[in-house]
PDB file of C-alpha atoms in Angstrom:
ATOM      1  CA  UNK A 295      84.283 -73.118  18.982  1.00  0.00           C
ATOM      2  CA  UNK A 296      84.359 -73.924  22.834  1.00  0.00           C
ATOM      3  CA  UNK A 297      87.145 -74.722  24.907  1.00  0.00           C
ATOM      4  CA  UNK A 298      89.072 -77.783  24.025  1.00  0.00           C
ATOM      5  CA  UNK A 299      87.995 -80.552  25.889  1.00  0.00           C
ATOM      6  CA  UNK A 300      90.680 -81.743  28.360  1.00  0.00           C
ATOM      7  CA  UNK A 301      91.016 -85.217  30.355  1.00  0.00           C
ATOM      8  CA  UNK A 302      88.885 -84.522  33.709  1.00  0.00           C
ATOM      9  CA  UNK A 303      86.501 -82.664  32.111  1.00  0.00           C
ATOM     10  CA  UNK A 304      82.725 -83.191  32.248  1.00  0.00           C
ATOM     11  CA  UNK A 305      81.752 -84.738  28.856  1.00  0.00           C
ATOM     12  CA  UNK A 306      79.401 -82.920  27.060  1.00  0.00           C
ATOM     13  CA  UNK A 307      75.719 -84.446  26.857  1.00  0.00           C
ATOM     14  CA  UNK A 308      74.667 -84.614  23.232  1.00  0.00           C
ATOM     15  CA  UNK A 309      71.634 -86.361  21.384  1.00  0.00           C
ATOM     16  CA  UNK A 310      71.605 -87.423  17.878  1.00  0.00           C
ATOM     17  CA  UNK A 311      69.378 -89.535  15.736  1.00  0.00           C
ATOM     18  CA  UNK A 312      70.680 -93.215  15.241  1.00  0.00           C
ATOM     19  CA  UNK A 313      70.390 -94.796  11.663  1.00  0.00           C
ATOM     20  CA  UNK A 314      67.012 -96.623  12.766  1.00  0.00           C
ATOM     21  CA  UNK A 315      65.463 -93.183  13.654  1.00  0.00           C
ATOM     22  CA  UNK A 316      65.860 -93.826  17.575  1.00  0.00           C
ATOM     23  CA  UNK A 317      67.523 -91.298  19.704  1.00  0.00           C
ATOM     24  CA  UNK A 318      70.862 -91.669  21.438  1.00  0.00           C
ATOM     25  CA  UNK A 319      71.662 -89.394  24.589  1.00  0.00           C
ATOM     26  CA  UNK A 320      75.124 -89.671  25.828  1.00  0.00           C
ATOM     27  CA  UNK A 321      73.764 -89.382  29.664  1.00  0.00           C
ATOM     28  CA  UNK A 322      71.479 -92.314  29.137  1.00  0.00           C
ATOM     29  CA  UNK A 323      74.020 -94.410  27.817  1.00  0.00           C
ATOM     30  CA  UNK A 324      76.433 -93.391  30.668  1.00  0.00           C
ATOM     31  CA  UNK A 325      74.075 -94.613  33.252  1.00  0.00           C
ATOM     32  CA  UNK A 326      74.759 -98.215  31.643  1.00  0.00           C
ATOM     33  CA  UNK A 327      78.396 -98.317  30.428  1.00  0.00           C
ATOM     34  CA  UNK A 328      81.501 -96.374  29.691  1.00  0.00           C
ATOM     35  CA  UNK A 329      81.450 -94.755  26.252  1.00  0.00           C
ATOM     36  CA  UNK A 330      84.339 -94.891  24.245  1.00  0.00           C
ATOM     37  CA  UNK A 331      83.175 -91.974  21.656  1.00  0.00           C
ATOM     38  CA  UNK A 332      85.140 -91.818  18.286  1.00  0.00           C
ATOM     39  CA  UNK A 333      84.642 -89.019  15.845  1.00  0.00           C
ATOM     40  CA  UNK A 334      86.067 -90.055  12.234  1.00  0.00           C
ATOM     41  CA  UNK A 335      86.102 -88.389   9.040  1.00  0.00           C
ATOM     42  CA  UNK A 336      84.028 -90.379   6.711  1.00  0.00           C
ATOM     43  CA  UNK A 337      82.305 -93.864   5.938  1.00  0.00           C
ATOM     44  CA  UNK A 338      83.952 -96.285   3.156  1.00  0.00           C
ATOM     45  CA  UNK A 339      87.431 -94.699   3.449  1.00  0.00           C
ATOM     46  CA  UNK A 340      90.515 -96.714   3.918  1.00  0.00           C
ATOM     47  CA  UNK A 341      91.468 -95.234   7.421  1.00  0.00           C
ATOM     48  CA  UNK A 342      87.984 -94.932   8.909  1.00  0.00           C
ATOM     49  CA  UNK A 343      87.016 -98.477   7.498  1.00  0.00           C
ATOM     50  CA  UNK A 344      90.345 -99.973   8.930  1.00  0.00           C
ATOM     51  CA  UNK A 345      89.440 -98.266  12.337  1.00  0.00           C
ATOM     52  CA  UNK A 346      85.618 -99.220  12.390  1.00  0.00           C
ATOM     53  CA  UNK A 347      86.466-102.839  11.687  1.00  0.00           C
ATOM     54  CA  UNK A 348      89.188-102.918  14.222  1.00  0.00           C
ATOM     55  CA  UNK A 349      86.630-101.404  16.692  1.00  0.00           C
ATOM     56  CA  UNK A 350      84.335-104.320  15.413  1.00  0.00           C
ATOM     57  CA  UNK A 351      86.747-107.164  16.146  1.00  0.00           C
ATOM     58  CA  UNK A 352      87.540-105.927  19.625  1.00  0.00           C
ATOM     59  CA  UNK A 353      83.918-105.369  20.621  1.00  0.00           C
ATOM     60  CA  UNK A 354      83.495-107.935  22.582  1.00  0.00           C
ATOM     61  CA  UNK A 355      86.839-106.856  24.695  1.00  0.00           C
ATOM     62  CA  UNK A 356      85.098-103.611  25.009  1.00  0.00           C
ATOM     63  CA  UNK A 357      81.877-104.984  26.372  1.00  0.00           C
ATOM     64  CA  UNK A 358      83.891-107.262  28.842  1.00  0.00           C
ATOM     65  CA  UNK A 359      85.396-103.619  30.101  1.00  0.00           C
ATOM     66  CA  UNK A 360      81.956-102.411  30.474  1.00  0.00           C
ATOM     67  CA  UNK A 361      82.069 -99.849  27.680  1.00  0.00           C
ATOM     68  CA  UNK A 362      79.849 -99.292  24.565  1.00  0.00           C
ATOM     69  CA  UNK A 363      81.757 -97.897  21.358  1.00  0.00           C
ATOM     70  CA  UNK A 364      80.194 -95.289  19.332  1.00  0.00           C
ATOM     71  CA  UNK A 365      81.006 -93.535  16.233  1.00  0.00           C
ATOM     72  CA  UNK A 366      80.592 -90.207  14.700  1.00  0.00           C
ATOM     73  CA  UNK A 367      80.935 -88.645  11.336  1.00  0.00           C
ATOM     74  CA  UNK A 368      78.843 -86.188   9.318  1.00  0.00           C
ATOM     75  CA  UNK A 369      78.009 -88.766   6.894  1.00  0.00           C
ATOM     76  CA  UNK A 370      74.018 -89.587   6.473  1.00  0.00           C
ATOM     77  CA  UNK A 371      72.112 -92.121   8.572  1.00  0.00           C
ATOM     78  CA  UNK A 372      71.683 -93.716   5.404  1.00  0.00           C
ATOM     79  CA  UNK A 373      75.354 -93.999   4.659  1.00  0.00           C
ATOM     80  CA  UNK A 374      76.023 -95.231   8.033  1.00  0.00           C
ATOM     81  CA  UNK A 375      73.041 -97.638   7.884  1.00  0.00           C
ATOM     82  CA  UNK A 376      75.351 -99.024   4.722  1.00  0.00           C
ATOM     83  CA  UNK A 377      78.489 -99.138   6.123  1.00  0.00           C
ATOM     84  CA  UNK A 378      77.268-100.633   9.445  1.00  0.00           C
ATOM     85  CA  UNK A 379      75.766-103.505   7.136  1.00  0.00           C
ATOM     86  CA  UNK A 380      78.529-103.890   4.962  1.00  0.00           C
ATOM     87  CA  UNK A 381      81.262-104.459   7.550  1.00  0.00           C
ATOM     88  CA  UNK A 382      78.770-105.857  10.153  1.00  0.00           C
ATOM     89  CA  UNK A 383      79.671-103.082  12.945  1.00  0.00           C
ATOM     90  CA  UNK A 384      77.982-104.452  16.541  1.00  0.00           C
ATOM     91  CA  UNK A 385      78.084-100.731  17.540  1.00  0.00           C
ATOM     92  CA  UNK A 386      76.062 -97.661  16.619  1.00  0.00           C
ATOM     93  CA  UNK A 387      76.927 -94.709  14.213  1.00  0.00           C
ATOM     94  CA  UNK A 388      75.574 -91.402  14.627  1.00  0.00           C
ATOM     95  CA  UNK A 389      75.060 -88.800  12.255  1.00  0.00           C
ATOM     96  CA  UNK A 390      76.469 -85.465  13.340  1.00  0.00           C
ATOM     97  CA  UNK A 391      75.196 -83.412  10.220  1.00  0.00           C
ATOM     98  CA  UNK A 392      76.254 -79.828  11.161  1.00  0.00           C
ATOM     99  CA  UNK A 393      79.402 -80.809  13.163  1.00  0.00           C
ATOM    100  CA  UNK A 394      77.735 -79.463  16.539  1.00  0.00           C
ATOM    101  CA  UNK A 395      78.806 -82.499  18.401  1.00  0.00           C
ATOM    102  CA  UNK A 396      82.227 -82.481  16.885  1.00  0.00           C
ATOM    103  CA  UNK A 397      82.609 -78.644  17.847  1.00  0.00           C
ATOM    104  CA  UNK A 398      81.528 -79.387  21.379  1.00  0.00           C
ATOM    105  CA  UNK A 399      84.216 -82.008  22.087  1.00  0.00           C
ATOM    106  CA  UNK A 400      86.835 -79.693  20.317  1.00  0.00           C
ATOM    107  CA  UNK A 401      87.617 -82.279  17.296  1.00  0.00           C
ATOM    108  CA  UNK A 402      90.497 -80.770  15.517  1.00  0.00           C
ATOM    109  CA  UNK A 403      90.362 -80.308  11.843  1.00  0.00           C
ATOM    110  CA  UNK A 404      93.457 -81.380   9.455  1.00  0.00           C
ATOM    111  CA  UNK A 405      94.526 -78.361   7.215  1.00  0.00           C
ATOM    112  CA  UNK A 406      91.249 -76.507   8.578  1.00  0.00           C
ATOM    113  CA  UNK A 407      88.957 -78.598   6.001  1.00  0.00           C
ATOM    114  CA  UNK A 408      89.367 -82.556   7.213  1.00  0.00           C
ATOM    115  CA  UNK A 409      87.581 -83.559  10.096  1.00  0.00           C
ATOM    116  CA  UNK A 410      89.877 -85.035  12.211  1.00  0.00           C
ATOM    117  CA  UNK A 411      89.865 -88.402  14.182  1.00  0.00           C
ATOM    118  CA  UNK A 412      89.668 -88.885  17.757  1.00  0.00           C
ATOM    119  CA  UNK A 413      88.616 -90.746  20.633  1.00  0.00           C
ATOM    120  CA  UNK A 414      87.439 -90.027  24.024  1.00  0.00           C
ATOM    121  CA  UNK A 415      87.038 -92.644  26.746  1.00  0.00           C
ATOM    122  CA  UNK A 416      84.073 -91.230  29.180  1.00  0.00           C
ATOM    123  CA  UNK A 417      83.748 -93.150  32.221  1.00  0.00           C
ATOM    124  CA  UNK A 418      79.919 -93.928  33.841  1.00  0.00           C
ATOM    125  CA  UNK A 419      80.341 -90.487  36.060  1.00  0.00           C
ATOM    126  CA  UNK A 420      80.494 -88.453  32.761  1.00  0.00           C
ATOM    127  CA  UNK A 421      84.329 -87.682  33.096  1.00  0.00           C
ATOM    128  CA  UNK A 422      86.467 -87.773  29.879  1.00  0.00           C
ATOM    129  CA  UNK A 423      89.491 -89.972  30.939  1.00  0.00           C
ATOM    130  CA  UNK A 424      91.433 -90.099  27.901  1.00  0.00           C
ATOM    131  CA  UNK A 425      91.566 -88.247  24.360  1.00  0.00           C
ATOM    132  CA  UNK A 426      93.534 -89.483  21.363  1.00  0.00           C
ATOM    133  CA  UNK A 427      93.838 -87.230  18.294  1.00  0.00           C
ATOM    134  CA  UNK A 428      95.435 -88.888  15.330  1.00  0.00           C
ATOM    135  CA  UNK A 429      94.305 -88.790  11.765  1.00  0.00           C
ATOM    136  CA  UNK A 430      97.081 -91.075  10.532  1.00  0.00           C
ATOM    137  CA  UNK A 431      96.643 -94.042  13.199  1.00  0.00           C
ATOM    138  CA  UNK A 432      93.403 -95.477  12.977  1.00  0.00           C
ATOM    139  CA  UNK A 433      94.075 -98.750  14.859  1.00  0.00           C
ATOM    140  CA  UNK A 434      96.051 -96.985  17.628  1.00  0.00           C
ATOM    141  CA  UNK A 435      92.800 -95.366  18.740  1.00  0.00           C
ATOM    142  CA  UNK A 436      91.325 -98.893  19.463  1.00  0.00           C
ATOM    143  CA  UNK A 437      94.194-100.221  21.273  1.00  0.00           C
ATOM    144  CA  UNK A 438      94.669 -97.415  23.409  1.00  0.00           C
ATOM    145  CA  UNK A 439      91.083 -97.001  24.370  1.00  0.00           C
ATOM    146  CA  UNK A 440      91.315-100.880  25.415  1.00  0.00           C
ATOM    147  CA  UNK A 441      94.181-100.021  27.631  1.00  0.00           C
ATOM    148  CA  UNK A 442      92.568 -96.843  29.254  1.00  0.00           C
ATOM    149  CA  UNK A 443      89.388 -99.264  30.401  1.00  0.00           C
ATOM    150  CA  UNK A 444      91.993-101.806  31.639  1.00  0.00           C
ATOM    151  CA  UNK A 445      93.301 -99.135  34.032  1.00  0.00           C
ATOM    152  CA  UNK A 446      89.868 -98.079  34.970  1.00  0.00           C
ATOM    153  CA  UNK A 447      88.873-101.538  35.750  1.00  0.00           C
ATOM    154  CA  UNK A 448      92.050-101.390  38.664  1.00  0.00           C
ATOM    155  CA  UNK A 449      90.926 -98.118  39.993  1.00  0.00           C
ATOM    156  CA  UNK A 450      87.730 -99.730  41.725  1.00  0.00           C
TER     157      UNK A 450
END
């Protein structure tokens, strides 16, 4: 595993396939918006559903803060597609099958086996501005990310 990513580091670029088959590239997205990148363990589990729905419910606020939300887990594109449709998620979920992106970002595992839950706020320059790692507080990821984006607005 690579060095653990820290606030102030350059976010590693990556390319993953969206559920619709098109490619998502982090650097391309950063040319348009800040990115709130969140890694989560599994679709359709209580904590992950709660987190995804909280991101959904606050999505317009993220847009007002010039940010795009992107979720990543190792679930299949098919599972993501169903999860997105079931909960009417307005943001993309990406499938990180071999956990390469999770490893690039140094997302920790719980007990060495359970994929962790971590959120990264990345500004348009590709700099990691915030990292929050908590498997047990899925809703705080959303609240904290919004606070960081609010503080970025005042930096201009």
